[in-house]
Coordinates of C-alpha atoms in Angstrom, one line a residue:
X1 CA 113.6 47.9 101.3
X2 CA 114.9 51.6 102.2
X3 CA 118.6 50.5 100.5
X4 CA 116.7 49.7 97.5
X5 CA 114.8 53.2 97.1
X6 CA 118.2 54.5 97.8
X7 CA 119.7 52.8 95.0
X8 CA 116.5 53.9 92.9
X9 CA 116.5 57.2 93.7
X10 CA 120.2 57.9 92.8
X11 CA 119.7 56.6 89.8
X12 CA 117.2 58.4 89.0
X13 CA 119.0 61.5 90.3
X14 CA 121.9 60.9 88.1
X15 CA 120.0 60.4 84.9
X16 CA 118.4 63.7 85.7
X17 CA 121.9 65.5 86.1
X18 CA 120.9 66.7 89.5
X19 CA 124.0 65.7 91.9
X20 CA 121.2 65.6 95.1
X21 CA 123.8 63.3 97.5
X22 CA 127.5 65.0 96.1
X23 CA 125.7 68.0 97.4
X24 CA 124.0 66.6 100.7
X25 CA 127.7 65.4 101.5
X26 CA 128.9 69.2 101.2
X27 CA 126.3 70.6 103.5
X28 CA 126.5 68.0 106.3
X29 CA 130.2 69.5 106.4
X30 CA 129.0 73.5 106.1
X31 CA 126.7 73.1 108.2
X32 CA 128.9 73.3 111.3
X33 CA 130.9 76.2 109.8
X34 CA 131.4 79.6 111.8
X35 CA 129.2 82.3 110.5
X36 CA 132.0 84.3 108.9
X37 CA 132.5 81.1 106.7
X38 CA 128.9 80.5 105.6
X39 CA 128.8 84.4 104.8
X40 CA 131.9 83.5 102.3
X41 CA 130.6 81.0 100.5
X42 CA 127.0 82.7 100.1
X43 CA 129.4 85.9 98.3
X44 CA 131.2 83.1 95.9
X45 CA 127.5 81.7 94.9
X46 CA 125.3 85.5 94.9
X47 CA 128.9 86.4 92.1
X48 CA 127.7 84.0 89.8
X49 CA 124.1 84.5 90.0
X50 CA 124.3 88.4 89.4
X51 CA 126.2 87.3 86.5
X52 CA 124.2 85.3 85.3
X53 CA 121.1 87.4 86.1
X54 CA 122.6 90.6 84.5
X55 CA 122.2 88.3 81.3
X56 CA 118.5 88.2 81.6
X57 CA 116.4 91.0 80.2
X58 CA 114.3 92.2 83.4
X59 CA 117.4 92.6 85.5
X60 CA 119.4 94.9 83.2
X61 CA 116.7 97.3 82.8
X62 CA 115.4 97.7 86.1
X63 CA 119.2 97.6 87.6
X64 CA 120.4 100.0 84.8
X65 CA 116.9 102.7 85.5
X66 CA 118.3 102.2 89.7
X67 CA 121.8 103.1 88.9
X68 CA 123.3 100.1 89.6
X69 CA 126.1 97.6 88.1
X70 CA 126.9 94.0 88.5
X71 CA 130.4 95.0 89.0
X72 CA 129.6 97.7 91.7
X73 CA 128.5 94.7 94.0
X74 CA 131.5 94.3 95.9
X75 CA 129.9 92.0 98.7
X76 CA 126.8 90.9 100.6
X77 CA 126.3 94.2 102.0
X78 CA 126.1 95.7 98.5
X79 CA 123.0 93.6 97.6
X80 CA 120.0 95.8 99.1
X81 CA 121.2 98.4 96.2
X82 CA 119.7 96.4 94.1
X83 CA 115.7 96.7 93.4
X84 CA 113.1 94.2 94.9
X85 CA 111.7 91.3 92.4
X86 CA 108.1 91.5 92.6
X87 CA 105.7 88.4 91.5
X88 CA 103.6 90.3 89.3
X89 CA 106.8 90.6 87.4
X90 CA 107.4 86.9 87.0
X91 CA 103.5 86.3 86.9
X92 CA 103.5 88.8 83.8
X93 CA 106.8 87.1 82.0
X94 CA 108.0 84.0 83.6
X95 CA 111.3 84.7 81.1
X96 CA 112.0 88.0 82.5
X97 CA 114.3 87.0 84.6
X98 CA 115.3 83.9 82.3
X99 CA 119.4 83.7 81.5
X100 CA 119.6 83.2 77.6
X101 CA 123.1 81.8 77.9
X102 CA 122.0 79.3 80.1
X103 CA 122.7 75.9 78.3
X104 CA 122.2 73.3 81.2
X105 CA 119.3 71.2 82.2
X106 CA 116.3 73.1 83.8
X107 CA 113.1 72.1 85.6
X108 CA 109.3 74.2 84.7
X109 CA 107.1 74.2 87.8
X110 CA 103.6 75.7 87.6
X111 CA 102.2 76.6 90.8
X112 CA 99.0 78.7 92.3
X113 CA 100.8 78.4 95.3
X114 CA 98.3 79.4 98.2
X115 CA 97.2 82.5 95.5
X116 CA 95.1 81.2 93.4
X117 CA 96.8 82.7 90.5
X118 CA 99.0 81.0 88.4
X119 CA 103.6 80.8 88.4
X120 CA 105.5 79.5 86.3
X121 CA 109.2 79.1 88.0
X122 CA 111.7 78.3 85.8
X123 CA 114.7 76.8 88.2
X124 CA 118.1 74.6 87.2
X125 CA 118.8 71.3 87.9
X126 CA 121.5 72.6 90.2
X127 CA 119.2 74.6 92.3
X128 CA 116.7 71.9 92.8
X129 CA 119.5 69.3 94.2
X130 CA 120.2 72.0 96.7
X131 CA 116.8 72.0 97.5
X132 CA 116.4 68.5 98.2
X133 CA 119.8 68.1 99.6
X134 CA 118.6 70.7 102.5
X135 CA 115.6 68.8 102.8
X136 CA 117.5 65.7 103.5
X137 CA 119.9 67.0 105.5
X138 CA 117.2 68.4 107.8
X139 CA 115.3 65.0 108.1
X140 CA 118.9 63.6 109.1
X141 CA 119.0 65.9 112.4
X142 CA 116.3 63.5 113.5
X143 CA 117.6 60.2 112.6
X144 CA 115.5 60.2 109.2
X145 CA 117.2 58.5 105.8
X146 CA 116.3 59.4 102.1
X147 CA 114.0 55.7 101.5
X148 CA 112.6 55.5 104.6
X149 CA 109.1 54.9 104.9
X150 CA 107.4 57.9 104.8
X151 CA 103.5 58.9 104.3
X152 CA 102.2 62.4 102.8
X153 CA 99.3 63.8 104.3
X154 CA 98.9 66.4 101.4
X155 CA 99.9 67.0 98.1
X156 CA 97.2 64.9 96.3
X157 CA 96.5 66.0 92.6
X158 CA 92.6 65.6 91.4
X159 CA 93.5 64.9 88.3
X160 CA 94.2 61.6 87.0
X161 CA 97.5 62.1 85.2
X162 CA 98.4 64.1 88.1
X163 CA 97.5 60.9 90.7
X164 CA 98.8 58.8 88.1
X165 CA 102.4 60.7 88.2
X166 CA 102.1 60.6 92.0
X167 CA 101.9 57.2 92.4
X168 CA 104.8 56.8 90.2
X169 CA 106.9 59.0 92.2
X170 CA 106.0 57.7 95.7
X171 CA 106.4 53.9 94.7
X172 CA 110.4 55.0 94.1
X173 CA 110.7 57.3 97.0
X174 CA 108.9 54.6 99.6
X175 CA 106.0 57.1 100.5
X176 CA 102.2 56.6 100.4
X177 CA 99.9 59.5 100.0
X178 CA 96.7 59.9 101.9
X179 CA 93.7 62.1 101.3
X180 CA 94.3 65.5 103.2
X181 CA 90.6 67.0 101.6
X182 CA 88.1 65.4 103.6
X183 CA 88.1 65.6 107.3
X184 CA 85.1 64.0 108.6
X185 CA 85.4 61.2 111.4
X186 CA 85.0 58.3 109.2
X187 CA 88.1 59.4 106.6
X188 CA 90.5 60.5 109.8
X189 CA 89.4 56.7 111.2
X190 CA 90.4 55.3 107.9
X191 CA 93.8 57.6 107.5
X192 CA 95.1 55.9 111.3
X193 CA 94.3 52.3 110.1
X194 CA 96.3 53.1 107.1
X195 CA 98.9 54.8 108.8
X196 CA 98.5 52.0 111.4
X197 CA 98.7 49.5 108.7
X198 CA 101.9 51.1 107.0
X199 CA 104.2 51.5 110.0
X200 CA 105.9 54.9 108.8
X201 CA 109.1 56.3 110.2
X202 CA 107.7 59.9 109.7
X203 CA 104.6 61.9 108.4
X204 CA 104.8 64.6 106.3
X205 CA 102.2 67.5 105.1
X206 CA 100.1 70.4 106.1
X207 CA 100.2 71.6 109.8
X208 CA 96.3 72.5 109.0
X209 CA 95.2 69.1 108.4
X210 CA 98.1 67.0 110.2
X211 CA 96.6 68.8 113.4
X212 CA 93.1 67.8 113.1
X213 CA 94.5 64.2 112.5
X214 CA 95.9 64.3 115.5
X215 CA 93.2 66.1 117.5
X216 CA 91.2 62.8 116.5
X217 CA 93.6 60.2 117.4
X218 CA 93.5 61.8 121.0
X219 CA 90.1 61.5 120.7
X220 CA 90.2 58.0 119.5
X221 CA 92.7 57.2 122.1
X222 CA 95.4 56.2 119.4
X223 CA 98.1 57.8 118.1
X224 CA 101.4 56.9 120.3
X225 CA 101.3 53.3 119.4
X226 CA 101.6 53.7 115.4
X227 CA 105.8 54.1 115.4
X228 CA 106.0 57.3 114.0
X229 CA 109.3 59.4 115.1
X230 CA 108.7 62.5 113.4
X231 CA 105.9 64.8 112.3
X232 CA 107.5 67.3 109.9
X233 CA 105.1 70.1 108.2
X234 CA 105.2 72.1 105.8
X235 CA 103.7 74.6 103.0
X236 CA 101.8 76.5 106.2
X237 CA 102.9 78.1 109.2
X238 CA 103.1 75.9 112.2
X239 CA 101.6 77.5 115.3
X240 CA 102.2 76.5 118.8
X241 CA 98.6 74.7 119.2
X242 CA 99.0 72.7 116.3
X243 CA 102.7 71.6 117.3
X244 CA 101.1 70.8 121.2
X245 CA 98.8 68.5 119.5
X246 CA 100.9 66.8 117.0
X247 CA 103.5 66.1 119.8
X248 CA 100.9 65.1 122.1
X249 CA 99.0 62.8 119.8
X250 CA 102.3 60.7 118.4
X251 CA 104.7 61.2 121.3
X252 CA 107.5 61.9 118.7
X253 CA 109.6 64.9 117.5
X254 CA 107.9 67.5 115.6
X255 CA 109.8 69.6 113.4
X256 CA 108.8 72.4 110.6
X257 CA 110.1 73.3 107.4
X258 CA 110.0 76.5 105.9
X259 CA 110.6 76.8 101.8
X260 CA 108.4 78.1 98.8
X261 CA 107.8 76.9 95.0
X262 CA 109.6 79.6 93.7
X263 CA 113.1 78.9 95.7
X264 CA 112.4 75.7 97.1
X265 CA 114.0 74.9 100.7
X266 CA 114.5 78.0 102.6
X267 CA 115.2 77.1 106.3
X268 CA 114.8 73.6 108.4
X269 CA 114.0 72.9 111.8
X270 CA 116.5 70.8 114.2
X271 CA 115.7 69.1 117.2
X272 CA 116.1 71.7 119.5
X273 CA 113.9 73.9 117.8
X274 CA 115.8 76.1 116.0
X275 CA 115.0 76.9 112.5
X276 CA 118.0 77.5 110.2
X277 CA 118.6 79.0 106.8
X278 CA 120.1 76.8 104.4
X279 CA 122.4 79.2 103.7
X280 CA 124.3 77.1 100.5
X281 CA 120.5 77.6 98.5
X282 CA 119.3 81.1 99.1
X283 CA 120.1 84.6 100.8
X284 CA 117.2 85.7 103.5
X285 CA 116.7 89.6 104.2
X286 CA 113.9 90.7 106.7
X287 CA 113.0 94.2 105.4
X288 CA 111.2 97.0 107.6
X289 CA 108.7 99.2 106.6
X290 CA 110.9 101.8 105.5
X291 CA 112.3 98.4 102.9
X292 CA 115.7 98.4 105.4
X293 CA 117.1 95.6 107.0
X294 CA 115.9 95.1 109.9
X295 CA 117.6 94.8 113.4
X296 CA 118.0 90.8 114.4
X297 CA 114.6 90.0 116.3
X298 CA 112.5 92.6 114.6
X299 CA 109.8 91.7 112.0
X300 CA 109.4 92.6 108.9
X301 CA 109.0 91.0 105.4
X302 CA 111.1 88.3 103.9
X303 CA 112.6 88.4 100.8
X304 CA 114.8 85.6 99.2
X305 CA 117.5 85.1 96.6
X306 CA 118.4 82.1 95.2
X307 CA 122.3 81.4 95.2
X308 CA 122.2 78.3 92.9
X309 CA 119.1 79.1 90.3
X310 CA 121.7 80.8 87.0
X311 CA 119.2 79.5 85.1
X312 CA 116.3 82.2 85.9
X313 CA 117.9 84.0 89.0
X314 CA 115.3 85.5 91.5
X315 CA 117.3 88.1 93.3
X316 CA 116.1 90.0 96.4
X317 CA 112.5 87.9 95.8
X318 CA 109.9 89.1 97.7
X319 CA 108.0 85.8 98.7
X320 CA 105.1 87.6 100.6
X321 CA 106.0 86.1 103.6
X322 CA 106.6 87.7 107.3
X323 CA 109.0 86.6 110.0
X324 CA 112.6 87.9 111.4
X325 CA 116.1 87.2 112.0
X326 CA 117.2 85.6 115.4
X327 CA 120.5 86.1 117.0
X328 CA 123.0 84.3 118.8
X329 CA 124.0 80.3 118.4
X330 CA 122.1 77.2 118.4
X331 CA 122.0 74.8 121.2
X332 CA 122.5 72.1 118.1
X333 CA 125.8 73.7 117.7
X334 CA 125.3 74.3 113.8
X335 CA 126.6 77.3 111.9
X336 CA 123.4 78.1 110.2
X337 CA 121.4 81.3 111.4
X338 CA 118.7 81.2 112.7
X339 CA 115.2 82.6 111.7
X340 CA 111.1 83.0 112.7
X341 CA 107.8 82.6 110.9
X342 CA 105.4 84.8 111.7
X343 CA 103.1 85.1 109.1
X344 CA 102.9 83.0 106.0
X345 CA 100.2 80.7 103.4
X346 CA 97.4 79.5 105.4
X347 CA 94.7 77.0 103.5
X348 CA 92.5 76.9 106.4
X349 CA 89.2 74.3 106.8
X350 CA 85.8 74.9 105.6
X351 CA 82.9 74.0 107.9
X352 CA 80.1 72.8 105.8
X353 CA 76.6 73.2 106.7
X354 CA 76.1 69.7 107.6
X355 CA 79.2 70.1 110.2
X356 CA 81.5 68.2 107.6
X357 CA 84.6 69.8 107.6
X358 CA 86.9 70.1 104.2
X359 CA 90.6 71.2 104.1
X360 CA 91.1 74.3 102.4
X361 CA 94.2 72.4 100.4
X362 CA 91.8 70.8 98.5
X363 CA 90.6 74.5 96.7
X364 CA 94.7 75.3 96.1
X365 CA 94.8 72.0 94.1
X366 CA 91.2 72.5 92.6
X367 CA 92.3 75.8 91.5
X368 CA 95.7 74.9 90.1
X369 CA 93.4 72.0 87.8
X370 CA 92.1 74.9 86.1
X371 CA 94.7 77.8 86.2
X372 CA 97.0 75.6 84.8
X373 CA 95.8 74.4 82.0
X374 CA 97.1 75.1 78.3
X375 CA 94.0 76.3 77.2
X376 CA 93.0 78.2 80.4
X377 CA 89.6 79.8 80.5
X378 CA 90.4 81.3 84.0
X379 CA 93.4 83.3 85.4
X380 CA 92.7 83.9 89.0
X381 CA 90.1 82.3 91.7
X382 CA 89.5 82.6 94.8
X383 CA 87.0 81.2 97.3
X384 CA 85.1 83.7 99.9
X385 CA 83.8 82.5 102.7
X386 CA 80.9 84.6 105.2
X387 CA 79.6 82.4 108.1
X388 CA 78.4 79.4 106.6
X389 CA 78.2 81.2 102.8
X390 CA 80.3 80.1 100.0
X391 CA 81.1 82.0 96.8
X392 CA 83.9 81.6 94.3
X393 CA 85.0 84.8 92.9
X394 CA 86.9 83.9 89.4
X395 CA 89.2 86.1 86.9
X396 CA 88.1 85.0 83.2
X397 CA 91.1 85.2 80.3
X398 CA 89.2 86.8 76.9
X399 CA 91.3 84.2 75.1
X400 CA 90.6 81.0 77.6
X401 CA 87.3 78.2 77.7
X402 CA 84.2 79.5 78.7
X403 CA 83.4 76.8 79.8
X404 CA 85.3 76.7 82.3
X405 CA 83.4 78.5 84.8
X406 CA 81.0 76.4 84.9
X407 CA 82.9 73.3 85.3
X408 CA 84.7 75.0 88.3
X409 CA 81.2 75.7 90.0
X410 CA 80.4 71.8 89.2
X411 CA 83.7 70.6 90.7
X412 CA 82.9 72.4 93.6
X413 CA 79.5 71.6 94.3
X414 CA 80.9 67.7 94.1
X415 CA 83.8 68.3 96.8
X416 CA 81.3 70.1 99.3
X417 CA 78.4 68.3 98.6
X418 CA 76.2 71.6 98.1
X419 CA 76.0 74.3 95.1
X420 CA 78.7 76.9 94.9
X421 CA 78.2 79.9 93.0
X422 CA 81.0 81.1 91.0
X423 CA 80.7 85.0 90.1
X424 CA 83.4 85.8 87.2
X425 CA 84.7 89.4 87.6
X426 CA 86.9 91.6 86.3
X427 CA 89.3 91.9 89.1
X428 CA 89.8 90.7 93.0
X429 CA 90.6 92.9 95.1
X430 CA 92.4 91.5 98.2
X431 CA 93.7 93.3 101.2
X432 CA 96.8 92.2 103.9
X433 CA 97.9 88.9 104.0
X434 CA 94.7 87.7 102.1
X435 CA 96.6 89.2 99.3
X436 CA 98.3 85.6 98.9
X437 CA 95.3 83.3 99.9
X438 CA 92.5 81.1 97.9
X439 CA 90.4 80.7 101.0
X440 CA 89.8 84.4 102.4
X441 CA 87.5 84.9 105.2
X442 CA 84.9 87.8 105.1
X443 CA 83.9 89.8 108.4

């Protein structure tokens, strides 16, 4: 069955002018390159995407008003020159940093991320093959094949055309989709017979809700016998608890991923533990507080540019993430740097008065139902949380449904089973790392 989903999904692939598998067979060969080498061939791709990006209208002014050319960026160390891409600049104008020369195919995501306010990403077909080409390539490292069987523990749309689209999707890539939103006993029973049932090679999803999976197959005293041989997580960071428990509850390999809507795959874990920049798809900086680069092993923030995307370059990107640079080899034996996580999205869980507990995913996707749509009556929400109290703080747009507001309070009251007051207001102010989060705890 997995040659068959091959088949399908190259197909597929090629009818989409996205060359996923001519550009997996390139990086299973970089991979293994010397750093000098890998530093080479990120300076051929960052030429073309300043080129390209000097096209588009929010580059040349803000590069022009900081005194710097395309043509005065010599090499990689001549990239901090250049000013910092903030979101509120693509959240503002998604074609700011659009190419107009740009001819070629080109994918429109629309994300909340783990926000609650609403992205457009505009990205070229080029760019998202490198994405998933990384992707696969990582899974390889532990013996995983594109069409192998695979189930999601995430990533489930409440909308019907969105579940619809889903199901579509997974049928070709050989993947079933479980509920992540409700963790009570009886739906984590029902998620091991399925997974029990199903017989996957890997799980994939959210750390947040993978964890608690696994926490109650300890419990349950199942677990090791359902054939998994990898966990891999992704879209939070993976702390050291949650990786104990995963490893413990499956007796397999658990790995991480590390990428974001806006550039896709970013870095991949291998089985040693080291997690390494795909270095063919973007360039990572770690700035310190003074915005310099900071020395390998120190913290500081991450910021991203995409070395395929000439379509609508994001150049020295700041994803809002934290984490640092790590020195020295592999034991793997690859090429590819190393990095850390340290702070990142986190969805979180909701205890409910009635002890139910509810994955904070399920407000990201809630959210994204109503940010998202054409005729919009909201443009940012956010869900506070005080002990056991529950309010939704929501952005109205003058030009968007009213009644919106009130469906979101409805919606919610239906997923947690109790009323939740939504209170619209003119602005939200959020501080730190809640800054980026739907689900923001209050002292």
């Amino acid at each position: 069955m997995s040659l068959l989903h091959r088949a399908a999904y190259r197909l597929i692939q090629a009818a989409r002018r996205e060359p996923v598998h001519a550009v997996l067979r390139g990086m299973e060969a970089s991979q293994w390159w010397p750093e000098e080498r890998l530093r080479e061939d990120q300076w051929a791709r960052l030429q073309r995407v300043l080129l390209a990006a000097s096209r588009a209208p929010d580059y040349g002014g803000t590069w022009r008003a900081a005194g710097v050319e395309v043509r005065s960026i010599r090499g990689l160390e001549d990239l901090p020159r250049l000013p910092l891409l903030e979101k509120a600049a693509l959240r503002k104008d998604p074609d700011c940093v659009r190419n107009p020369d740009w001819t070629g195919p080109m994918n429109v995501h629309v994300t909340t991320g783990s926000s609650g306010v609403p992205l457009r990403v505009l990205r070229s077909r080029a760019a998202g093959a490198h994405g998933r080409a990384a992707q696969l390539r990582g899974r390889s490292w532990f013996g995983i094949r594109q069409g192998d069987k695979e189930v999601l523990y995430g990533g489930l749309a409440l909308e019907r055309l969105g579940r619809t689209r889903a199901r579509v999707i997974d049928r070709l890539m050989n993947r079933v989709r479980l509920d992540p939103f409700d963790l009570s006993d009886p739906h984590l029973d029902a998620a091991l017979e399925r997974i029990r049932a199903l017989r996957p090679i890997f799980l994939y999803g959210y750390p947040s809700a993978l964890s608690l999976l696994a926490a109650h197959a300890l419990r349950r005293g199942v677990g090791r016998d359902l054939g998994v041989k990898l966990v891999q997580t992704s879209s939070e960071r993976l702390y050291d608890h949650r990786r104990a428990v995963l490893r413990e509850a499956f007796g397999c390999a658990v790995a991480d991923e590390y990428g974001a809507a806006e550039t896709s795959i970013l870095a991949m874990e291998c089985p040693p533990g080291g997690l390494h920049q795909a270095t063919e798809n973007v360039l990572i900086e770690v700035l310190d507080a003074a915005g310099k680069a900071a020395a390998p092993g120190e913290e500081g923030e991450i910021v991203a540019t995409d070395l395929n995307n000439e379509a609508a370059p994001l150049v020295r990107y700041r994803i809002g993430d934290r984490g640092r640079l790590l020195p020295g080899r592999c034991a793997c034996g690859r090429g590819l740097p190393r990095m850390e996580i340290l702070e990142g999205s986190a969805f979180g869980t909701v205890e409910l008065p009635d002890g139910r507990r509810r994955s904070g995913v399920v407000f990201y996707f809630l959210s994204e139902s109503f940010l998202t749509r054409p005729d919009a009556g909201l443009r940012e929400i956010v869900l506070m949380r005080q002990g056991a109290r529950l309010e939704c703080l929501a952005v109205p747009r003058p030009e968007g449904n009213p009644a919106h507001a009130a469906e979101l309070g409805r919606r919610l009251g239906e997923l947690l089973g109790a009323p939740v007051p939504v209170r619209l207001v003119e602005s939200i102010d959020r501080k730190g790392s809640d800054k980026y989060r739907i689900l923001v705890e209050e002292p």
